[in-house]
Coordinates of C-alpha atoms in Angstrom, one line a residue:
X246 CA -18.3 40.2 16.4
X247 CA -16.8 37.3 14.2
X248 CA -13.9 37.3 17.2
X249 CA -16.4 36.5 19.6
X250 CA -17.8 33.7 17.1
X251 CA -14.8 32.3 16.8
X252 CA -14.3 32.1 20.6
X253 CA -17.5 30.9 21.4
X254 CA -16.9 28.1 18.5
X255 CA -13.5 27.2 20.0
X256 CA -15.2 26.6 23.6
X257 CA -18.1 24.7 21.5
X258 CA -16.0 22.3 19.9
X259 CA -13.3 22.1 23.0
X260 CA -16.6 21.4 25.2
X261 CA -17.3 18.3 22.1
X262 CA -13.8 17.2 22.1
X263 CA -13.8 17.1 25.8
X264 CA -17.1 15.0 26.5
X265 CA -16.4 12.8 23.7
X266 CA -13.0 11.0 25.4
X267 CA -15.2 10.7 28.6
X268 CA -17.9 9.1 26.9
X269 CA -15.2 7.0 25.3
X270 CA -13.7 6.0 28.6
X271 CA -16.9 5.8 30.4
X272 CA -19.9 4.4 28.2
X273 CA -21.7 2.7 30.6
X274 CA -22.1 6.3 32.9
X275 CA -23.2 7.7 29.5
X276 CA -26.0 4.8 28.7
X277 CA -27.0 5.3 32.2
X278 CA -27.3 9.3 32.3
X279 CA -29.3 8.6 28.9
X280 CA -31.9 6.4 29.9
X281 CA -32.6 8.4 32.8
X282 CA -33.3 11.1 30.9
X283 CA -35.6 9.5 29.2
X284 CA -37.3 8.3 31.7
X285 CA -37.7 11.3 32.8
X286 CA -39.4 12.1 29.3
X287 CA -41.4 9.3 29.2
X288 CA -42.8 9.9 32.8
X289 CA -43.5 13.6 31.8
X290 CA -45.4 12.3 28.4
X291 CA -47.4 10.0 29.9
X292 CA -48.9 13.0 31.9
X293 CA -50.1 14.5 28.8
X294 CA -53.9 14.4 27.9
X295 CA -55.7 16.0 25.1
X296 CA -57.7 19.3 26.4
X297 CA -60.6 18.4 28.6
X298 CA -59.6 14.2 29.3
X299 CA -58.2 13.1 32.1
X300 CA -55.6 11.2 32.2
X301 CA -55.8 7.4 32.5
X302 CA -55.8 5.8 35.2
X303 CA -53.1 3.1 35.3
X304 CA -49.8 5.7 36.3
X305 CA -48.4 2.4 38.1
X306 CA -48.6 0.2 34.9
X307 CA -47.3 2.8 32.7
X308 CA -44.7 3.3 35.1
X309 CA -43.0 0.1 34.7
X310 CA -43.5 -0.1 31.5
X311 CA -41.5 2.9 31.0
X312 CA -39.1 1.5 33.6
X313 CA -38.3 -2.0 31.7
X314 CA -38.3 -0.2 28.3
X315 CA -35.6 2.2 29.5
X316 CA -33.9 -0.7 31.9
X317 CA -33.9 -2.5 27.9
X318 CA -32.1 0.1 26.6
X319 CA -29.1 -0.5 28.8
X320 CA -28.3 -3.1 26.5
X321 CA -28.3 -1.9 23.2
X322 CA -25.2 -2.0 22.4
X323 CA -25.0 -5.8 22.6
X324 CA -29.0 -6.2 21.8
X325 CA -29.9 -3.4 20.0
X326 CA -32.8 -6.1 18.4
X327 CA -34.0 -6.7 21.8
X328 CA -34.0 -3.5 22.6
X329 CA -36.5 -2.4 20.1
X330 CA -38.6 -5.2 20.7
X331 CA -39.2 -4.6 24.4
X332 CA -39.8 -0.9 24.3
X333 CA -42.4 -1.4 21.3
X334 CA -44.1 -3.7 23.3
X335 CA -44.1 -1.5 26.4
X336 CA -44.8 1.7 24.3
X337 CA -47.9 0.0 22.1
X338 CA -49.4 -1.8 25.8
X339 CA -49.0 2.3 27.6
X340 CA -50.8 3.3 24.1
X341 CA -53.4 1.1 24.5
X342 CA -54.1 1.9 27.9
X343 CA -55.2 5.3 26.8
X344 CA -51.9 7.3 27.1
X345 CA -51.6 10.3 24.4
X346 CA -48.5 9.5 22.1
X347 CA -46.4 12.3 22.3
X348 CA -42.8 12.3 21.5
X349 CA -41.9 12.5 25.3
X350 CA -43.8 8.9 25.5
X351 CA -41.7 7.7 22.3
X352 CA -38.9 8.7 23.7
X353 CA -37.5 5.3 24.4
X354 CA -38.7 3.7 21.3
X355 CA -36.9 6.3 19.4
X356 CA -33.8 6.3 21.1
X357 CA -33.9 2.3 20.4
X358 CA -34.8 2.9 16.8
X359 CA -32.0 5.2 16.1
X360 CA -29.3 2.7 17.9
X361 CA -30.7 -0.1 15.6
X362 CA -30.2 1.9 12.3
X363 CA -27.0 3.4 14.2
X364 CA -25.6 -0.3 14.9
X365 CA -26.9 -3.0 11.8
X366 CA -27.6 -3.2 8.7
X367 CA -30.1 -1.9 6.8
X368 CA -32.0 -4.7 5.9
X369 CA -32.2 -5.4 9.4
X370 CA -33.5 -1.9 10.2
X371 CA -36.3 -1.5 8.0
X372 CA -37.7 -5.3 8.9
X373 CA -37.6 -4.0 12.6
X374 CA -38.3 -0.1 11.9
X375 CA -41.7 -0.8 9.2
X376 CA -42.9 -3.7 11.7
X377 CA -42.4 -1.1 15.3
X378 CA -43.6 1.7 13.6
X379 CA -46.9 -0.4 12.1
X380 CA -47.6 -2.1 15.8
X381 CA -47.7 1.1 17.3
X382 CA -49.4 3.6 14.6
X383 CA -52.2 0.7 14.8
X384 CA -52.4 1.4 18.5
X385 CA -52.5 5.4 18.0
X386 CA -55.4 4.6 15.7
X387 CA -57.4 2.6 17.9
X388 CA -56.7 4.2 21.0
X389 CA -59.4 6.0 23.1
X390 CA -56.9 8.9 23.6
X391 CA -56.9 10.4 20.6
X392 CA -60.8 10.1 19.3
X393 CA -61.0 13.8 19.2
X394 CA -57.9 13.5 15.8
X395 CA -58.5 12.9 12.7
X396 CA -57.4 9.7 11.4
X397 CA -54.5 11.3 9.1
X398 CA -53.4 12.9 12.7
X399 CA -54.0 9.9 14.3
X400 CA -51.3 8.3 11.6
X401 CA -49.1 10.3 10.8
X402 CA -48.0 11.9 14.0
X403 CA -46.2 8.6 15.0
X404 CA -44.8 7.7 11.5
X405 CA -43.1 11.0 11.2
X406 CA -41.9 10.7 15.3
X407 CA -40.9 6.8 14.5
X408 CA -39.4 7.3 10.7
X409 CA -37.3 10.8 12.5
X410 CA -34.2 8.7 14.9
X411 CA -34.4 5.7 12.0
X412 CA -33.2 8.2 9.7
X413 CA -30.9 9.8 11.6
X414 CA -29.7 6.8 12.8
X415 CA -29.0 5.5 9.3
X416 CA -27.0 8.9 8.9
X417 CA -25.0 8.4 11.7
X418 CA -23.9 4.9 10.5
X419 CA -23.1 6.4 7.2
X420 CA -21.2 8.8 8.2
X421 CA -19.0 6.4 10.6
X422 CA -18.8 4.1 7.6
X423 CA -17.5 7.2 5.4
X424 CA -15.2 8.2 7.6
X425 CA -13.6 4.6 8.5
X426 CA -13.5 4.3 4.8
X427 CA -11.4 7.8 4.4
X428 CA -9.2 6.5 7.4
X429 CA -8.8 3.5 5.8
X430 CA -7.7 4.4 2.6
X431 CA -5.4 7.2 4.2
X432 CA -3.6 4.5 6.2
X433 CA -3.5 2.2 2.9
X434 CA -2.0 5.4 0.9
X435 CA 0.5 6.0 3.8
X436 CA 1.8 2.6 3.8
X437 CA 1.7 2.3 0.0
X438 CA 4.1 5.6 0.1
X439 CA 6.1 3.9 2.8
X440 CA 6.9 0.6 1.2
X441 CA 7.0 2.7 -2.5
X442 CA 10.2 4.7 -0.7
X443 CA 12.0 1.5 0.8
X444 CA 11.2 0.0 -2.7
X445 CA 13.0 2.9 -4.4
X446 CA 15.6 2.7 -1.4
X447 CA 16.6 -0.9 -2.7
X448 CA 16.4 -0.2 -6.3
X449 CA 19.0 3.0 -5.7
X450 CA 21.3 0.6 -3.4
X451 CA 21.5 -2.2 -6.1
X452 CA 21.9 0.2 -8.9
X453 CA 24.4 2.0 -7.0
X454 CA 26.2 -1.5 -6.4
X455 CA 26.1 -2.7 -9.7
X456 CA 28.0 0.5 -10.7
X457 CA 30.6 0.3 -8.0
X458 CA 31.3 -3.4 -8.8
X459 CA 31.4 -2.6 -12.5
X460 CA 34.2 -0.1 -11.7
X461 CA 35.7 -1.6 -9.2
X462 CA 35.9 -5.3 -10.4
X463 CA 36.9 -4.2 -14.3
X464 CA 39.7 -1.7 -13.5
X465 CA 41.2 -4.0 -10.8
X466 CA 40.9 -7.3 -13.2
X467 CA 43.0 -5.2 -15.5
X468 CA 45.4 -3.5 -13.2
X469 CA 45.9 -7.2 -12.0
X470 CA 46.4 -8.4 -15.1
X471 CA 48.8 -5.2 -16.5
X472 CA 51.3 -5.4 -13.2
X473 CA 51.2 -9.4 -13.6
X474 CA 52.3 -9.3 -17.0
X475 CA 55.0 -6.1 -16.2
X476 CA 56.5 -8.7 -13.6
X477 CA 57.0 -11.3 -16.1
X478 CA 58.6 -9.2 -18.8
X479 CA 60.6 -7.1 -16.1
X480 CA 63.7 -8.7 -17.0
X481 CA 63.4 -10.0 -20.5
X482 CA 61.5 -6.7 -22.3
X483 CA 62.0 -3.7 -20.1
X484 CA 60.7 -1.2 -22.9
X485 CA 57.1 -3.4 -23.2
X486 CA 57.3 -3.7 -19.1
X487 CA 57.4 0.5 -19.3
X488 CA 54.9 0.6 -21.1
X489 CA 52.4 -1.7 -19.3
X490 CA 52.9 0.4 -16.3
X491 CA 52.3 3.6 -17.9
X492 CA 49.2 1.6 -19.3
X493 CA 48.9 0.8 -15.2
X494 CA 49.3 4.4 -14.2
X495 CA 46.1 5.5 -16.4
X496 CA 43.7 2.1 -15.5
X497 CA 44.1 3.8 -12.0
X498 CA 43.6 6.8 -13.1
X499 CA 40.5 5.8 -14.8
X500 CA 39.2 3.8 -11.8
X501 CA 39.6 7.2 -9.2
X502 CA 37.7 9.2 -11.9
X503 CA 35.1 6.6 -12.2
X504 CA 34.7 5.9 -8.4
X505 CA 34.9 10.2 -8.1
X506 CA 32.1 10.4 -10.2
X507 CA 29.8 7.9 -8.8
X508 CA 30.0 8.7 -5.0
X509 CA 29.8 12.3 -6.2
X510 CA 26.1 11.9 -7.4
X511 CA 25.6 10.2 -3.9
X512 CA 27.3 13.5 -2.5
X513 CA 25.4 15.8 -4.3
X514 CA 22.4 17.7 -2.2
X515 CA 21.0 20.3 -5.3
X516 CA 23.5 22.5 -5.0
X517 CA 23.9 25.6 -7.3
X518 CA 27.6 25.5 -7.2
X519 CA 28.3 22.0 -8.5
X520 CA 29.3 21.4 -11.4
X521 CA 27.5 19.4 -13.9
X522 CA 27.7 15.1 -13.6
X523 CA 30.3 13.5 -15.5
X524 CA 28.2 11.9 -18.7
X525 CA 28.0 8.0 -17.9
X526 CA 29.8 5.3 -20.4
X527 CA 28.5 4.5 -23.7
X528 CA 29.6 2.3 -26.3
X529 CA 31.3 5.5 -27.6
X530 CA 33.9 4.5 -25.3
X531 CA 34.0 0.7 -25.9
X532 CA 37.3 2.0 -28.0
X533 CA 39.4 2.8 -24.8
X534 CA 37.8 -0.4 -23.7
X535 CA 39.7 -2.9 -26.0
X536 CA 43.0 -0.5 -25.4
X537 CA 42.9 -0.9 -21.8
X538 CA 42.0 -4.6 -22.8
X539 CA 44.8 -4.8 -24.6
X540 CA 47.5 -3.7 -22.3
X541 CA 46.7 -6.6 -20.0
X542 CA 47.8 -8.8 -22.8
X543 CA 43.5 -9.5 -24.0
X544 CA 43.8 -9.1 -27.9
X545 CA 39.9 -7.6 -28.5
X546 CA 38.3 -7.5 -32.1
X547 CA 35.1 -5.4 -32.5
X548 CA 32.5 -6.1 -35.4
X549 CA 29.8 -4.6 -36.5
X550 CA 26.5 -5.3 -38.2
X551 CA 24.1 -3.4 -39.9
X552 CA 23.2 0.5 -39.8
X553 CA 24.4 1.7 -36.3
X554 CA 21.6 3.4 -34.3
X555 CA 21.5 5.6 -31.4
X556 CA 20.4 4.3 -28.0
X557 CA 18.6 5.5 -25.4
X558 CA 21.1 6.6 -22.6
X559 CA 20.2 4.2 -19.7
X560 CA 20.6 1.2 -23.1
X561 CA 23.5 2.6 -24.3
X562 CA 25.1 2.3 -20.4
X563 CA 23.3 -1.0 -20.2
X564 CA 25.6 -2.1 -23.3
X565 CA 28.4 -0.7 -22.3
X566 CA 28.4 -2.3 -18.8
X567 CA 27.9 -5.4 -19.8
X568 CA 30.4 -5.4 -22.6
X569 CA 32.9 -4.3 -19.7
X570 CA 32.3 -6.9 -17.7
X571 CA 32.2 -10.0 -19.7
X572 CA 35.9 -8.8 -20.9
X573 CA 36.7 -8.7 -17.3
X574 CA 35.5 -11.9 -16.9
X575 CA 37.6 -13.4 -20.1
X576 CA 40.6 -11.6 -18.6
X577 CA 40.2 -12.9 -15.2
X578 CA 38.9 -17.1 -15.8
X579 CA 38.7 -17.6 -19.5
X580 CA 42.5 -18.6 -20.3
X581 CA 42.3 -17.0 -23.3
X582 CA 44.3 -13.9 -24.9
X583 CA 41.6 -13.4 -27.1
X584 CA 38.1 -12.1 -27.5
X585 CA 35.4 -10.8 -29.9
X586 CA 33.1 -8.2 -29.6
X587 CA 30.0 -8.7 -32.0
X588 CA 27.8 -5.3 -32.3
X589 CA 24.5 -6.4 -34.4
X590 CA 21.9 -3.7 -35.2
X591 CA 18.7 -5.8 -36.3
X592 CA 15.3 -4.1 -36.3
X593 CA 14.4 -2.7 -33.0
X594 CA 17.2 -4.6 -31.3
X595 CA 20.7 -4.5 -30.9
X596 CA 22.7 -7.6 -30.5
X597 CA 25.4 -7.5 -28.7
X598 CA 28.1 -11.0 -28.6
X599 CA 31.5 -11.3 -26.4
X600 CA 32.8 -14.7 -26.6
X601 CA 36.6 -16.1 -26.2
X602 CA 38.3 -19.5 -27.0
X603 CA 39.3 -20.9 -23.7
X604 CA 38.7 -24.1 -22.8
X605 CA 35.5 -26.1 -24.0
X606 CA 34.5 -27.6 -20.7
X607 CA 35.6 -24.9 -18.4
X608 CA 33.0 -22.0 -17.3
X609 CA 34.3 -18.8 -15.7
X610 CA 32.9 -19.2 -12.0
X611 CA 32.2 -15.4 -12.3
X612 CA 30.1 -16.4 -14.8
X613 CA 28.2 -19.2 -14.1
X614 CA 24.9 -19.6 -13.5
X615 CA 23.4 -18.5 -9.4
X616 CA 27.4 -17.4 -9.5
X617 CA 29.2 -14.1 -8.7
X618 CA 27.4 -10.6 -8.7
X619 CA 29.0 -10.0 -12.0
X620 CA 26.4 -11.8 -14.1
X621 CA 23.5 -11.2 -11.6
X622 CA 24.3 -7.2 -12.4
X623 CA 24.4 -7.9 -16.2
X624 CA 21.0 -9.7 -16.0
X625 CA 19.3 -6.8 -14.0
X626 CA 20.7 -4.5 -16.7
X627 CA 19.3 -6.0 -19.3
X628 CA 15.9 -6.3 -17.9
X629 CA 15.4 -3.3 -16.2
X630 CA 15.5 -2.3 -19.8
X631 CA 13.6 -4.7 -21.2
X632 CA 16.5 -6.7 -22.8
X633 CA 17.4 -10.6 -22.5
X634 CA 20.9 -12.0 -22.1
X635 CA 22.3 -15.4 -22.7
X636 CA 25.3 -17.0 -21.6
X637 CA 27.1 -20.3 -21.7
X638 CA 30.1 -22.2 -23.1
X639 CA 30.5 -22.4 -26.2
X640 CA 30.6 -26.1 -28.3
X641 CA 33.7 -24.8 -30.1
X642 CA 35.3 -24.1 -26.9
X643 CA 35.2 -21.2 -24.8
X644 CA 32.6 -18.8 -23.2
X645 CA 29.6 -16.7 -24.9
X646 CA 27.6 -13.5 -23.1
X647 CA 24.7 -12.8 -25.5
X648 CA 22.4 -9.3 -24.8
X649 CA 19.3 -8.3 -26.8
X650 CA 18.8 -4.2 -26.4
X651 CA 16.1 -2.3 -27.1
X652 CA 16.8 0.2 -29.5
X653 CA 15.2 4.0 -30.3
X654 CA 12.5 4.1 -32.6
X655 CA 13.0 5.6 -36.0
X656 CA 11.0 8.7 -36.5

């Protein structure tokens, strides 16, 4: 029994699916096949007489009255206003005439009525739906056809017949208005989630190349540096040149590990197997920093201020980062062999300080501002964190990076 539903429902709503494209692609055969159906009605109704009466005798007149109030309604989709106008003046003139109201009479009024609450608003719907419904419940009452009613039948038979398409009509529109709203707001919540996943897209791509040119542009900056200074003291010092190198052969050993470990999170697809992510620089590590500093020939002095407190990891990267590459910057276009690293824990801050003692009036164009992605990455750093940095030359002479980081609350 419930298969047989189900297959009848299937061929109902196929049967639906089907007539509504062709009405979609053919409206006007639709409007047409409509109207002369209810012409047909109306023609029918006005055939209808109370028991006993005989029917008026004006069948041409009501005739073409049906005839232009269904020819109105060809129009209503442009003129649904008009459209009710001429088919309540056709329908209250047949009514006067002595014709029995009978919903096969209304039938064109009605359909008009429900394409005007279908089509406008409602103000506009209940000015033309009280006035249409008033003009012709006046003509019920003084009509010669219906003396044998009482005057509540008299009334309410064409307010109920009249008040029936407006409200369905008014349903109709607010159902269309419903679902364009749904539809709407499913289209807004698609492309919200499109341009949310090309914003996320951009913010992995520029994270992803802030990291690669931290890596890449410290470790070669150093190694530069380190096989620079091995070729000078080649001859002269070969013990200290030895040693740079070995210093040479680790600062590319660092760099592989650090470029391993950053396209292996790109690599990585949820796998059970694989291992856990190397854990990312901190200023734990600022140490092997100022070594690795220091075997390019940058002499680096660390101070610090205050109680030290723990960071939260993407600060504590954040600090580390920049820290790394304003000393690649002092190695690379400061001129100087020395810099200072100035750790200040202040309230809910730290404040971190790199500055060097190169030449007053010279910038490093790394450095400067609009210049190099060096100090565009440090400034996204420090505000996707909610820090500040600062940087300039110094009056003394030389170059400052100033960064303010947030730090974790005490409990």
């Amino acid at each position: 029994m419930s298969s047989s539903l189900e297959r009848y429902t299937d061929r109902v709503e196929k049967y639906s699916a089907r007539v509504g494209r062709y009405a979609d692609r053919h409206p006007r055969l639709i409007d047409l096949a409509v109207v002369l159906a209810l012409m047909g009605c109306a023609s029918l109704g006005s055939s209808l007489t109370m028991p006993g009466v005989a029917p008026p005798d004006h069948a041409g007149t009501c005739t073409a009255l049906m005839g232009v109030s269904c020819l109105a309604l060809l129009r209503y989709r442009s003129h649904p206003r008009t459209a009710v106008v001429v088919t309540a003046v056709c329908t209250v003139i047949a009514v006067a005439l002595g014709y029995l109201v009978t919903p096969l009479l209304l039938g064109p009024i009605m359909a008009a009525l429900y394409w005007l609450a279908m089509l406008t608003d409602p103000r506009t719907t209940r000015a033309f739906g009280v006035g249409t419904t008033l003009a012709v419940t006046a003509a019920a009452v003084f009509s010669d056809s219906m003396d044998d009613l009482s005057l509540l039948l008299r009334t309410i038979g064409p307010v109920f017949w009249l008040m029936l398409p407006i409200a369905a009509g008014t349903m109709t529109r607010l159902r269309r208005a419903y679902l364009q709203a749904v539809q709407a707001r499913a289209e807004y919540a698609e492309r919200t989630r499109e341009e949310e996943a090309r914003l996320r897209v951009t913010e992995e791509r520029m994270r992803i190349a802030r990291e690669l040119h931290d890596v890449v542009a410290h470790h070669l900056a150093l190694a530069n540096a380190q096989a620079g200074t091995a070729a000078h003291l080649a001859l002269t010092r070969p013990e200290q040149t030895k040693r740079i190198l070995t210093d040479l052969t680790g600062t590319t050993s660092s760099a592989l590990r650090e470029l391993k470990a950053t396209l292996g999170l790109l690599r990585r697809h949820d796998d059970p197997d694989a291992g856990p992510p190397e854990p990312a620089p901190g200023l734990a590590r600022l140490p092997e920093l100022v070594a690795a500093c220091e075997s390019a020939g940058l002499t680096v002095t660390v101070t610090t201020e205050g109680e030290p407190r723990p960071l939260s990891p993407g600060a504590d990267l954040t600090a580390f980062r920049i820290v790394q590459e304003a000393l690649t910057n002092v190695t690379k276009h400061a001129g100087s062999h020395c810099a200072r690293v100035r750790l200040v824990y202040s309230g809910s801050r730290l404040v971190i300080t790199v500055s060097d003692d190169g030449p007053a009036a010279t910038a490093p164009p790394a450095t400067g501002p609009g210049r190099g992605f060096g100090v565009l990455g440090m400034r996204e750093r420090a505000h996707s964190i909610g820090g500040e940095l600062r940087l300039g030359p110094r009056p003394e002479g030389g170059f400052e990076v100033t960064t303010a980081l947030p730090l974790i609350p005490e409990a």
